[in-house]
Amino acid sequence: MKKSNILKASPKSILKAAKILKSGGVVAFPTETVYGLGANAFNSEAVAKIFEIKERPNFDPLIVHVSKKNQLSLIAESIPKKVKKLIDKFWPGPLTIILKKKKKLPDIVTGGLDTVAVRMPSSKIALELIKKSGCPIAAPSANKFSRVSPVRASHVVNQLGRGPDLIIDGGKTIHGVESTIIAFEKGVFYLLRPGAIGLEEIEEKTGFKVKVKKTGKLQAPGQLKKHYAPKANLSIINGGEKIDANSAYIAFKKRPYCKCKVVKILSPKGDLKEAAANLFDFFHFIERSKIKKIYIEKVPHIGLGLAINDRIMRAATKK
Ligand code: TXA
Ligand code: MG
């Protein structure tokens, strides 16, 4: 039995975590989006442990996290000019870009694809950890396969228990939804996963149009229809339905007229940033209350609303 594997974030615990990563271990750590489960991207055996702990049935490609832009040359073949501009505007931050992979990056990281997903997180804890470990860190979200991503260290403990060698507790994450994933093909940017940075912001800051592709091979592999699912049955409110009093209700901004056991408001101010930061946290909270049915309202479909509605729809998918 391993000793307690959770430590509050501090220079000492980050150094300890970095040593574990260096020697082929697996560490859960906070980023500005959700908690990640990381291993040295160049150590195949360490990366394999991530899949084992998450119980991912197949090897979906992982995001490689860097602490400096110049680490990119270790994992990606070349960086097109337009991609460089995008990175310069949004890194460090919750933007993941798909690039052609370097051959020496192990295939297990990219699920056999010849491309790699990379991001430089803005979380100080994540940046320091990557820097001190001295290697790029492959890290998916630190949840069990198809379940809700963790936004607090306690969510990681509840799902992964003693799986990781160490869990760094950095409190609740800021954004609460995962990074936005963008691909670049033949001079065109495509959105593969809506996330913490809205498309409008990307277009505003870079002047580049980002195309939304719904089908075809460009979709992010591993983005299953059913994903981010809490254990309770989740129904999206369409209006007019009868609400079961033993249920939980997650509203966008207005308190609903219902006598549910738990009522949660994503953002009383109607702020999508606040709503995103609360969504997974509410799912985890309701999971602990053992309620079997959750009703949820969709949010306005603009900016961050795309990412929030995407997670709500996947969580509500039955199969
Ligand atoms: O905010 C985030 O991105 C968090 C934190 C920990 O950084 N990470 C995260 O990782 O959400 P994960 O594994 O839960 O989701 C990564 C997704 C995969 O499901 C896959 O769809 C996509 O990234 N992906 C990875 N490599 C790809 C590639 N080469 N081409 C297309 N999509 C890729
Ligand atoms: Mg995930």
PDB file of C-alpha atoms in Angstrom, residues 21-318:
ATOM      1  CA  LEU A  21       8.035  12.154 -13.449  1.00  0.00           C
ATOM      2  CA  LYS A  22      11.756  11.983 -14.242  1.00  0.00           C
ATOM      3  CA  SER A  23      11.966   8.466 -12.897  1.00  0.00           C
ATOM      4  CA  GLY A  24       8.981   7.139 -14.901  1.00  0.00           C
ATOM      5  CA  GLY A  25       6.142   7.737 -12.446  1.00  0.00           C
ATOM      6  CA  VAL A  26       2.685   9.231 -12.936  1.00  0.00           C
ATOM      7  CA  VAL A  27       1.540  12.462 -11.273  1.00  0.00           C
ATOM      8  CA  ALA A  28      -1.885  14.163 -11.199  1.00  0.00           C
ATOM      9  CA  PHE A  29      -1.578  17.939 -11.233  1.00  0.00           C
ATOM     10  CA  PRO A  30      -3.766  21.013 -11.685  1.00  0.00           C
ATOM     11  CA  THR A  31      -3.800  23.065 -14.872  1.00  0.00           C
ATOM     12  CA  GLU A  32      -5.904  26.168 -15.508  1.00  0.00           C
ATOM     13  CA  THR A  33      -8.537  23.955 -17.231  1.00  0.00           C
ATOM     14  CA  VAL A  34      -8.893  20.607 -15.429  1.00  0.00           C
ATOM     15  CA  TYR A  35      -6.524  18.295 -13.509  1.00  0.00           C
ATOM     16  CA  GLY A  36      -4.203  16.246 -15.723  1.00  0.00           C
ATOM     17  CA  LEU A  37      -2.606  12.831 -15.228  1.00  0.00           C
ATOM     18  CA  GLY A  38       0.946  13.222 -16.456  1.00  0.00           C
ATOM     19  CA  ALA A  39       3.983  11.180 -17.413  1.00  0.00           C
ATOM     20  CA  ASN A  40       7.227  11.850 -19.301  1.00  0.00           C
ATOM     21  CA  ALA A  41       6.101  11.938 -22.968  1.00  0.00           C
ATOM     22  CA  PHE A  42       9.326  10.192 -24.033  1.00  0.00           C
ATOM     23  CA  ASN A  43       8.914   7.261 -21.657  1.00  0.00           C
ATOM     24  CA  SER A  44       6.473   4.792 -23.283  1.00  0.00           C
ATOM     25  CA  GLU A  45       6.163   2.643 -20.189  1.00  0.00           C
ATOM     26  CA  ALA A  46       5.286   5.629 -18.032  1.00  0.00           C
ATOM     27  CA  VAL A  47       2.700   6.765 -20.600  1.00  0.00           C
ATOM     28  CA  ALA A  48       1.221   3.258 -20.679  1.00  0.00           C
ATOM     29  CA  LYS A  49       0.566   3.572 -16.930  1.00  0.00           C
ATOM     30  CA  ILE A  50      -1.714   6.559 -17.661  1.00  0.00           C
ATOM     31  CA  PHE A  51      -3.975   4.365 -19.822  1.00  0.00           C
ATOM     32  CA  GLU A  52      -3.978   1.666 -17.168  1.00  0.00           C
ATOM     33  CA  ILE A  53      -4.942   4.067 -14.357  1.00  0.00           C
ATOM     34  CA  LYS A  54      -7.655   5.769 -16.460  1.00  0.00           C
ATOM     35  CA  GLU A  55      -8.945   2.407 -17.726  1.00  0.00           C
ATOM     36  CA  ARG A  56      -9.044   3.756 -21.259  1.00  0.00           C
ATOM     37  CA  PRO A  57     -10.005   0.790 -23.451  1.00  0.00           C
ATOM     38  CA  ASN A  58      -7.981   2.022 -26.392  1.00  0.00           C
ATOM     39  CA  PHE A  59      -4.991   4.270 -26.737  1.00  0.00           C
ATOM     40  CA  ASP A  60      -6.542   7.638 -27.525  1.00  0.00           C
ATOM     41  CA  PRO A  61      -4.001  10.297 -28.353  1.00  0.00           C
ATOM     42  CA  LEU A  62      -2.838  12.463 -25.450  1.00  0.00           C
ATOM     43  CA  ILE A  63      -1.981  16.140 -25.215  1.00  0.00           C
ATOM     44  CA  VAL A  64       1.707  16.874 -24.652  1.00  0.00           C
ATOM     45  CA  HIS A  65       2.311  19.777 -22.266  1.00  0.00           C
ATOM     46  CA  VAL A  66       5.368  22.002 -22.569  1.00  0.00           C
ATOM     47  CA  SER A  67       6.722  24.771 -20.338  1.00  0.00           C
ATOM     48  CA  LYS A  68       8.570  26.709 -23.050  1.00  0.00           C
ATOM     49  CA  LYS A  69       7.787  27.332 -26.700  1.00  0.00           C
ATOM     50  CA  ASN A  70      11.224  26.066 -27.722  1.00  0.00           C
ATOM     51  CA  GLN A  71      10.358  22.600 -26.333  1.00  0.00           C
ATOM     52  CA  LEU A  72       8.082  22.290 -29.350  1.00  0.00           C
ATOM     53  CA  SER A  73      11.008  21.341 -31.569  1.00  0.00           C
ATOM     54  CA  LEU A  74      11.448  18.165 -29.485  1.00  0.00           C
ATOM     55  CA  ILE A  75       8.008  16.860 -30.385  1.00  0.00           C
ATOM     56  CA  ALA A  76       6.802  18.597 -33.563  1.00  0.00           C
ATOM     57  CA  GLU A  77       8.407  18.520 -37.018  1.00  0.00           C
ATOM     58  CA  SER A  78       7.883  22.163 -37.949  1.00  0.00           C
ATOM     59  CA  ILE A  79       5.698  25.074 -36.954  1.00  0.00           C
ATOM     60  CA  PRO A  80       3.882  26.840 -39.792  1.00  0.00           C
ATOM     61  CA  LYS A  81       3.992  30.661 -39.612  1.00  0.00           C
ATOM     62  CA  LYS A  82       0.254  31.027 -38.983  1.00  0.00           C
ATOM     63  CA  VAL A  83       0.424  28.497 -36.155  1.00  0.00           C
ATOM     64  CA  LYS A  84       3.303  30.436 -34.630  1.00  0.00           C
ATOM     65  CA  LYS A  85       1.145  33.558 -34.624  1.00  0.00           C
ATOM     66  CA  LEU A  86      -1.701  31.673 -32.958  1.00  0.00           C
ATOM     67  CA  ILE A  87       0.622  30.247 -30.308  1.00  0.00           C
ATOM     68  CA  ASP A  88       2.183  33.660 -29.664  1.00  0.00           C
ATOM     69  CA  LYS A  89      -1.259  35.087 -28.902  1.00  0.00           C
ATOM     70  CA  PHE A  90      -2.567  32.255 -26.723  1.00  0.00           C
ATOM     71  CA  TRP A  91       0.341  30.517 -25.011  1.00  0.00           C
ATOM     72  CA  PRO A  92       0.647  29.984 -22.159  1.00  0.00           C
ATOM     73  CA  GLY A  93      -3.065  29.194 -22.010  1.00  0.00           C
ATOM     74  CA  PRO A  94      -5.874  26.725 -22.743  1.00  0.00           C
ATOM     75  CA  LEU A  95      -5.235  26.299 -26.474  1.00  0.00           C
ATOM     76  CA  THR A  96      -4.097  22.966 -27.922  1.00  0.00           C
ATOM     77  CA  ILE A  97      -2.719  22.797 -31.442  1.00  0.00           C
ATOM     78  CA  ILE A  98      -2.265  19.697 -33.592  1.00  0.00           C
ATOM     79  CA  LEU A  99       1.096  19.530 -35.379  1.00  0.00           C
ATOM     80  CA  LYS A 100       3.068  16.978 -37.387  1.00  0.00           C
ATOM     81  CA  LYS A 101       4.865  14.775 -34.863  1.00  0.00           C
ATOM     82  CA  LYS A 102       8.586  14.089 -34.558  1.00  0.00           C
ATOM     83  CA  LYS A 103       9.344  10.427 -35.259  1.00  0.00           C
ATOM     84  CA  LYS A 104      11.128   9.861 -31.963  1.00  0.00           C
ATOM     85  CA  LEU A 105       8.039  10.789 -29.923  1.00  0.00           C
ATOM     86  CA  PRO A 106       6.603   7.372 -28.888  1.00  0.00           C
ATOM     87  CA  ASP A 107       3.512   6.251 -30.851  1.00  0.00           C
ATOM     88  CA  ILE A 108       1.626   5.452 -27.655  1.00  0.00           C
ATOM     89  CA  VAL A 109       1.392   9.222 -26.984  1.00  0.00           C
ATOM     90  CA  THR A 110      -0.339   9.932 -30.299  1.00  0.00           C
ATOM     91  CA  GLY A 111      -2.328   6.704 -30.645  1.00  0.00           C
ATOM     92  CA  GLY A 112      -0.314   5.862 -33.762  1.00  0.00           C
ATOM     93  CA  LEU A 113      -1.207   9.141 -35.543  1.00  0.00           C
ATOM     94  CA  ASP A 114       1.490  11.103 -37.329  1.00  0.00           C
ATOM     95  CA  THR A 115       0.290  14.262 -35.579  1.00  0.00           C
ATOM     96  CA  VAL A 116       0.649  15.391 -31.977  1.00  0.00           C
ATOM     97  CA  ALA A 117      -1.526  17.623 -29.768  1.00  0.00           C
ATOM     98  CA  VAL A 118       0.513  20.214 -27.831  1.00  0.00           C
ATOM     99  CA  ARG A 119      -0.229  22.946 -25.353  1.00  0.00           C
ATOM    100  CA  MET A 120       1.611  25.205 -22.923  1.00  0.00           C
ATOM    101  CA  PRO A 121      -0.576  25.613 -19.839  1.00  0.00           C
ATOM    102  CA  SER A 122      -0.751  28.944 -17.989  1.00  0.00           C
ATOM    103  CA  SER A 123      -1.132  27.366 -14.534  1.00  0.00           C
ATOM    104  CA  LYS A 124       1.991  28.302 -12.529  1.00  0.00           C
ATOM    105  CA  ILE A 125       1.968  24.909 -10.817  1.00  0.00           C
ATOM    106  CA  ALA A 126       1.801  23.010 -14.114  1.00  0.00           C
ATOM    107  CA  LEU A 127       4.492  25.187 -15.705  1.00  0.00           C
ATOM    108  CA  GLU A 128       6.852  24.780 -12.759  1.00  0.00           C
ATOM    109  CA  LEU A 129       6.279  21.026 -12.676  1.00  0.00           C
ATOM    110  CA  ILE A 130       7.051  20.610 -16.385  1.00  0.00           C
ATOM    111  CA  LYS A 131      10.098  22.872 -16.079  1.00  0.00           C
ATOM    112  CA  LYS A 132      11.508  21.015 -13.078  1.00  0.00           C
ATOM    113  CA  SER A 133      10.864  17.589 -14.636  1.00  0.00           C
ATOM    114  CA  GLY A 134      12.953  18.626 -17.646  1.00  0.00           C
ATOM    115  CA  CYS A 135      10.701  16.841 -20.142  1.00  0.00           C
ATOM    116  CA  PRO A 136       7.465  17.425 -22.070  1.00  0.00           C
ATOM    117  CA  ILE A 137       4.573  15.866 -20.137  1.00  0.00           C
ATOM    118  CA  ALA A 138       1.874  13.765 -21.817  1.00  0.00           C
ATOM    119  CA  ALA A 139      -1.327  14.259 -19.847  1.00  0.00           C
ATOM    120  CA  PRO A 140      -4.998  13.532 -20.410  1.00  0.00           C
ATOM    121  CA  SER A 141      -7.610  14.735 -17.932  1.00  0.00           C
ATOM    122  CA  ALA A 142      -7.225  12.861 -14.615  1.00  0.00           C
ATOM    123  CA  ASN A 143     -10.576  11.024 -14.673  1.00  0.00           C
ATOM    124  CA  LYS A 144     -11.632   7.445 -15.367  1.00  0.00           C
ATOM    125  CA  PHE A 145     -12.526   6.752 -18.997  1.00  0.00           C
ATOM    126  CA  SER A 146     -15.693   8.610 -20.163  1.00  0.00           C
ATOM    127  CA  ARG A 147     -16.324  10.154 -16.729  1.00  0.00           C
ATOM    128  CA  VAL A 148     -16.402  13.791 -15.577  1.00  0.00           C
ATOM    129  CA  SER A 149     -13.070  15.644 -15.661  1.00  0.00           C
ATOM    130  CA  PRO A 150     -11.738  16.682 -12.229  1.00  0.00           C
ATOM    131  CA  VAL A 151     -11.578  20.345 -11.275  1.00  0.00           C
ATOM    132  CA  ARG A 152     -10.392  19.698  -7.681  1.00  0.00           C
ATOM    133  CA  ALA A 153      -7.804  17.298  -6.238  1.00  0.00           C
ATOM    134  CA  SER A 154     -10.576  15.529  -4.283  1.00  0.00           C
ATOM    135  CA  HIS A 155     -12.285  14.629  -7.597  1.00  0.00           C
ATOM    136  CA  VAL A 156      -9.040  12.950  -8.711  1.00  0.00           C
ATOM    137  CA  VAL A 157      -8.836  11.013  -5.434  1.00  0.00           C
ATOM    138  CA  ASN A 158     -12.474   9.878  -5.765  1.00  0.00           C
ATOM    139  CA  GLN A 159     -11.957   8.510  -9.271  1.00  0.00           C
ATOM    140  CA  LEU A 160      -8.321   7.384  -9.385  1.00  0.00           C
ATOM    141  CA  GLY A 161      -7.620   6.680  -5.720  1.00  0.00           C
ATOM    142  CA  ARG A 162      -4.044   5.533  -5.263  1.00  0.00           C
ATOM    143  CA  GLY A 163      -3.445   5.063  -8.992  1.00  0.00           C
ATOM    144  CA  PRO A 164      -1.185   8.098  -9.461  1.00  0.00           C
ATOM    145  CA  ASP A 165       2.150   8.068  -7.585  1.00  0.00           C
ATOM    146  CA  LEU A 166       1.346  11.603  -6.406  1.00  0.00           C
ATOM    147  CA  ILE A 167      -1.548  14.062  -6.637  1.00  0.00           C
ATOM    148  CA  ILE A 168      -0.692  17.765  -6.356  1.00  0.00           C
ATOM    149  CA  ASP A 169      -3.548  19.721  -4.809  1.00  0.00           C
ATOM    150  CA  GLY A 170      -3.715  23.217  -6.286  1.00  0.00           C
ATOM    151  CA  GLY A 171      -7.344  23.976  -5.374  1.00  0.00           C
ATOM    152  CA  LYS A 172     -10.192  24.453  -7.846  1.00  0.00           C
ATOM    153  CA  THR A 173      -9.133  25.062 -11.453  1.00  0.00           C
ATOM    154  CA  ILE A 174      -9.948  28.436 -13.022  1.00  0.00           C
ATOM    155  CA  HIS A 175     -11.637  27.553 -16.324  1.00  0.00           C
ATOM    156  CA  GLY A 176     -13.314  24.271 -15.424  1.00  0.00           C
ATOM    157  CA  VAL A 177     -13.513  23.013 -19.029  1.00  0.00           C
ATOM    158  CA  GLU A 178     -10.733  21.580 -21.148  1.00  0.00           C
ATOM    159  CA  SER A 179      -8.593  23.439 -23.663  1.00  0.00           C
ATOM    160  CA  THR A 180      -9.824  24.378 -27.133  1.00  0.00           C
ATOM    161  CA  ILE A 181      -8.273  22.035 -29.728  1.00  0.00           C
ATOM    162  CA  ILE A 182      -7.361  23.459 -33.130  1.00  0.00           C
ATOM    163  CA  ALA A 183      -5.930  21.647 -36.156  1.00  0.00           C
ATOM    164  CA  PHE A 184      -4.132  23.297 -39.069  1.00  0.00           C
ATOM    165  CA  GLU A 185      -4.450  21.616 -42.461  1.00  0.00           C
ATOM    166  CA  LYS A 186      -3.445  23.038 -45.825  1.00  0.00           C
ATOM    167  CA  GLY A 187      -3.463  26.594 -44.492  1.00  0.00           C
ATOM    168  CA  VAL A 188      -6.851  26.327 -42.749  1.00  0.00           C
ATOM    169  CA  PHE A 189      -7.622  26.210 -39.009  1.00  0.00           C
ATOM    170  CA  TYR A 190     -10.260  23.730 -37.837  1.00  0.00           C
ATOM    171  CA  LEU A 191     -11.921  23.459 -34.449  1.00  0.00           C
ATOM    172  CA  LEU A 192     -11.663  19.868 -33.166  1.00  0.00           C
ATOM    173  CA  ARG A 193     -12.960  20.457 -29.639  1.00  0.00           C
ATOM    174  CA  PRO A 194     -14.637  23.601 -28.277  1.00  0.00           C
ATOM    175  CA  GLY A 195     -12.965  24.606 -25.024  1.00  0.00           C
ATOM    176  CA  ALA A 196     -11.895  27.335 -22.634  1.00  0.00           C
ATOM    177  CA  ILE A 197     -11.038  29.805 -25.409  1.00  0.00           C
ATOM    178  CA  GLY A 198     -13.978  30.839 -27.590  1.00  0.00           C
ATOM    179  CA  LEU A 199     -13.676  30.925 -31.385  1.00  0.00           C
ATOM    180  CA  GLU A 200     -14.641  34.604 -31.450  1.00  0.00           C
ATOM    181  CA  GLU A 201     -11.605  35.395 -29.279  1.00  0.00           C
ATOM    182  CA  ILE A 202      -9.278  33.472 -31.600  1.00  0.00           C
ATOM    183  CA  GLU A 203     -10.651  35.220 -34.656  1.00  0.00           C
ATOM    184  CA  GLU A 204     -10.499  38.621 -32.958  1.00  0.00           C
ATOM    185  CA  LYS A 205      -6.905  38.299 -31.727  1.00  0.00           C
ATOM    186  CA  THR A 206      -5.401  36.692 -34.841  1.00  0.00           C
ATOM    187  CA  GLY A 207      -7.680  37.662 -37.695  1.00  0.00           C
ATOM    188  CA  PHE A 208      -7.780  33.940 -38.683  1.00  0.00           C
ATOM    189  CA  LYS A 209     -11.070  32.213 -39.422  1.00  0.00           C
ATOM    190  CA  VAL A 210     -11.559  28.882 -37.663  1.00  0.00           C
ATOM    191  CA  LYS A 211     -13.768  26.325 -39.418  1.00  0.00           C
ATOM    192  CA  VAL A 212     -16.032  24.062 -37.433  1.00  0.00           C
ATOM    193  CA  LYS A 213     -15.951  20.552 -38.869  1.00  0.00           C
ATOM    194  CA  LYS A 214     -18.590  18.241 -37.516  1.00  0.00           C
ATOM    195  CA  THR A 215     -17.701  15.002 -39.293  1.00  0.00           C
ATOM    196  CA  GLY A 216     -14.822  13.349 -41.054  1.00  0.00           C
ATOM    197  CA  LYS A 217     -11.373  12.266 -40.020  1.00  0.00           C
ATOM    198  CA  LEU A 218     -10.463  15.679 -38.688  1.00  0.00           C
ATOM    199  CA  GLN A 219     -12.604  15.196 -35.610  1.00  0.00           C
ATOM    200  CA  ALA A 220     -10.563  14.698 -32.480  1.00  0.00           C
ATOM    201  CA  PRO A 221     -10.223  10.944 -31.965  1.00  0.00           C
ATOM    202  CA  GLY A 222     -11.289   9.826 -28.526  1.00  0.00           C
ATOM    203  CA  GLN A 223     -13.996  12.484 -28.415  1.00  0.00           C
ATOM    204  CA  LEU A 224     -16.746   9.980 -27.770  1.00  0.00           C
ATOM    205  CA  LYS A 225     -20.401  10.914 -27.936  1.00  0.00           C
ATOM    206  CA  LYS A 226     -20.845   9.745 -24.357  1.00  0.00           C
ATOM    207  CA  HIS A 227     -18.226  11.524 -22.294  1.00  0.00           C
ATOM    208  CA  TYR A 228     -17.934  13.662 -19.176  1.00  0.00           C
ATOM    209  CA  ALA A 229     -20.808  11.598 -17.780  1.00  0.00           C
ATOM    210  CA  PRO A 230     -21.857  11.775 -14.129  1.00  0.00           C
ATOM    211  CA  LYS A 231     -23.241   8.530 -12.645  1.00  0.00           C
ATOM    212  CA  ALA A 232     -26.750   9.994 -12.374  1.00  0.00           C
ATOM    213  CA  ASN A 233     -29.034  10.090 -15.390  1.00  0.00           C
ATOM    214  CA  LEU A 234     -28.811  13.529 -16.991  1.00  0.00           C
ATOM    215  CA  SER A 235     -31.673  15.152 -18.936  1.00  0.00           C
ATOM    216  CA  ILE A 236     -31.505  18.421 -20.795  1.00  0.00           C
ATOM    217  CA  ILE A 237     -34.441  20.733 -20.066  1.00  0.00           C
ATOM    218  CA  ASN A 238     -36.542  21.566 -23.096  1.00  0.00           C
ATOM    219  CA  GLY A 239     -39.281  23.353 -21.181  1.00  0.00           C
ATOM    220  CA  GLY A 240     -42.586  22.017 -19.926  1.00  0.00           C
ATOM    221  CA  GLU A 241     -41.348  18.704 -18.493  1.00  0.00           C
ATOM    222  CA  LYS A 242     -42.449  17.424 -15.098  1.00  0.00           C
ATOM    223  CA  ILE A 243     -39.544  17.585 -12.672  1.00  0.00           C
ATOM    224  CA  ASP A 244     -39.103  14.738 -10.226  1.00  0.00           C
ATOM    225  CA  ALA A 245     -38.682  16.124  -6.658  1.00  0.00           C
ATOM    226  CA  ASN A 246     -35.959  13.566  -5.830  1.00  0.00           C
ATOM    227  CA  SER A 247     -33.731  14.986  -8.498  1.00  0.00           C
ATOM    228  CA  ALA A 248     -31.096  17.675  -8.846  1.00  0.00           C
ATOM    229  CA  TYR A 249     -31.557  20.703 -11.101  1.00  0.00           C
ATOM    230  CA  ILE A 250     -28.710  22.680 -12.647  1.00  0.00           C
ATOM    231  CA  ALA A 251     -29.928  26.008 -14.013  1.00  0.00           C
ATOM    232  CA  PHE A 252     -27.965  28.539 -16.030  1.00  0.00           C
ATOM    233  CA  LYS A 253     -28.782  31.757 -14.157  1.00  0.00           C
ATOM    234  CA  LYS A 254     -32.369  31.807 -12.845  1.00  0.00           C
ATOM    235  CA  ARG A 255     -33.591  29.744  -9.894  1.00  0.00           C
ATOM    236  CA  PRO A 256     -36.182  27.302 -11.284  1.00  0.00           C
ATOM    237  CA  TYR A 257     -39.696  26.825  -9.819  1.00  0.00           C
ATOM    238  CA  CYS A 258     -39.122  23.299  -8.574  1.00  0.00           C
ATOM    239  CA  LYS A 259     -38.751  21.526  -5.262  1.00  0.00           C
ATOM    240  CA  CYS A 260     -35.734  19.475  -6.203  1.00  0.00           C
ATOM    241  CA  LYS A 261     -33.394  18.024  -3.574  1.00  0.00           C
ATOM    242  CA  VAL A 262     -30.478  20.002  -4.959  1.00  0.00           C
ATOM    243  CA  VAL A 263     -30.687  23.172  -7.027  1.00  0.00           C
ATOM    244  CA  LYS A 264     -27.480  24.632  -8.435  1.00  0.00           C
ATOM    245  CA  ILE A 265     -27.098  27.800 -10.478  1.00  0.00           C
ATOM    246  CA  LEU A 266     -24.178  27.830 -12.921  1.00  0.00           C
ATOM    247  CA  SER A 267     -23.932  31.625 -12.861  1.00  0.00           C
ATOM    248  CA  PRO A 268     -26.478  33.943 -11.218  1.00  0.00           C
ATOM    249  CA  LYS A 269     -24.863  36.797 -13.202  1.00  0.00           C
ATOM    250  CA  GLY A 270     -25.292  34.877 -16.448  1.00  0.00           C
ATOM    251  CA  ASP A 271     -21.504  34.841 -16.947  1.00  0.00           C
ATOM    252  CA  LEU A 272     -20.328  31.951 -19.149  1.00  0.00           C
ATOM    253  CA  LYS A 273     -16.851  31.919 -17.569  1.00  0.00           C
ATOM    254  CA  GLU A 274     -18.372  31.364 -14.148  1.00  0.00           C
ATOM    255  CA  ALA A 275     -20.756  28.760 -15.585  1.00  0.00           C
ATOM    256  CA  ALA A 276     -17.873  26.799 -17.166  1.00  0.00           C
ATOM    257  CA  ALA A 277     -15.902  26.855 -13.923  1.00  0.00           C
ATOM    258  CA  ASN A 278     -18.895  25.419 -12.030  1.00  0.00           C
ATOM    259  CA  LEU A 279     -20.230  22.768 -14.433  1.00  0.00           C
ATOM    260  CA  PHE A 280     -17.995  19.773 -13.636  1.00  0.00           C
ATOM    261  CA  ASP A 281     -17.764  20.841  -9.997  1.00  0.00           C
ATOM    262  CA  PHE A 282     -21.570  20.568  -9.707  1.00  0.00           C
ATOM    263  CA  PHE A 283     -21.544  17.154 -11.430  1.00  0.00           C
ATOM    264  CA  HIS A 284     -19.005  15.900  -8.883  1.00  0.00           C
ATOM    265  CA  PHE A 285     -20.970  17.449  -5.995  1.00  0.00           C
ATOM    266  CA  ILE A 286     -24.236  15.791  -7.091  1.00  0.00           C
ATOM    267  CA  GLU A 287     -22.431  12.485  -7.610  1.00  0.00           C
ATOM    268  CA  ARG A 288     -21.460  12.512  -3.937  1.00  0.00           C
ATOM    269  CA  SER A 289     -25.082  13.208  -2.906  1.00  0.00           C
ATOM    270  CA  LYS A 290     -26.148   9.892  -4.560  1.00  0.00           C
ATOM    271  CA  ILE A 291     -29.021  11.573  -6.438  1.00  0.00           C
ATOM    272  CA  LYS A 292     -30.004   9.445  -9.446  1.00  0.00           C
ATOM    273  CA  LYS A 293     -31.497  12.057 -11.763  1.00  0.00           C
ATOM    274  CA  ILE A 294     -30.181  15.451 -12.883  1.00  0.00           C
ATOM    275  CA  TYR A 295     -31.991  18.038 -14.991  1.00  0.00           C
ATOM    276  CA  ILE A 296     -29.828  20.636 -16.673  1.00  0.00           C
ATOM    277  CA  GLU A 297     -30.429  23.751 -18.755  1.00  0.00           C
ATOM    278  CA  LYS A 298     -28.274  24.526 -21.779  1.00  0.00           C
ATOM    279  CA  VAL A 299     -26.474  27.870 -21.816  1.00  0.00           C
ATOM    280  CA  PRO A 300     -26.398  30.555 -24.556  1.00  0.00           C
ATOM    281  CA  HIS A 301     -24.528  29.102 -27.559  1.00  0.00           C
ATOM    282  CA  ILE A 302     -21.894  31.835 -27.942  1.00  0.00           C
ATOM    283  CA  GLY A 303     -18.238  32.064 -26.883  1.00  0.00           C
ATOM    284  CA  LEU A 304     -17.544  29.634 -24.057  1.00  0.00           C
ATOM    285  CA  GLY A 305     -21.159  28.464 -24.374  1.00  0.00           C
ATOM    286  CA  LEU A 306     -20.099  26.138 -27.237  1.00  0.00           C
ATOM    287  CA  ALA A 307     -17.746  24.233 -24.915  1.00  0.00           C
ATOM    288  CA  ILE A 308     -20.276  24.134 -22.061  1.00  0.00           C
ATOM    289  CA  ASN A 309     -23.131  22.878 -24.286  1.00  0.00           C
ATOM    290  CA  ASP A 310     -20.788  20.318 -25.884  1.00  0.00           C
ATOM    291  CA  ARG A 311     -19.968  18.863 -22.436  1.00  0.00           C
ATOM    292  CA  ILE A 312     -23.664  18.938 -21.383  1.00  0.00           C
ATOM    293  CA  MET A 313     -24.758  17.112 -24.535  1.00  0.00           C
ATOM    294  CA  ARG A 314     -22.072  14.440 -24.262  1.00  0.00           C
ATOM    295  CA  ALA A 315     -22.832  13.951 -20.560  1.00  0.00           C
ATOM    296  CA  ALA A 316     -26.535  13.499 -21.403  1.00  0.00           C
ATOM    297  CA  THR A 317     -25.880  10.942 -24.151  1.00  0.00           C
ATOM    298  CA  LYS A 318     -27.186   7.561 -23.059  1.00  0.00           C
TER     299      LYS A 318
END
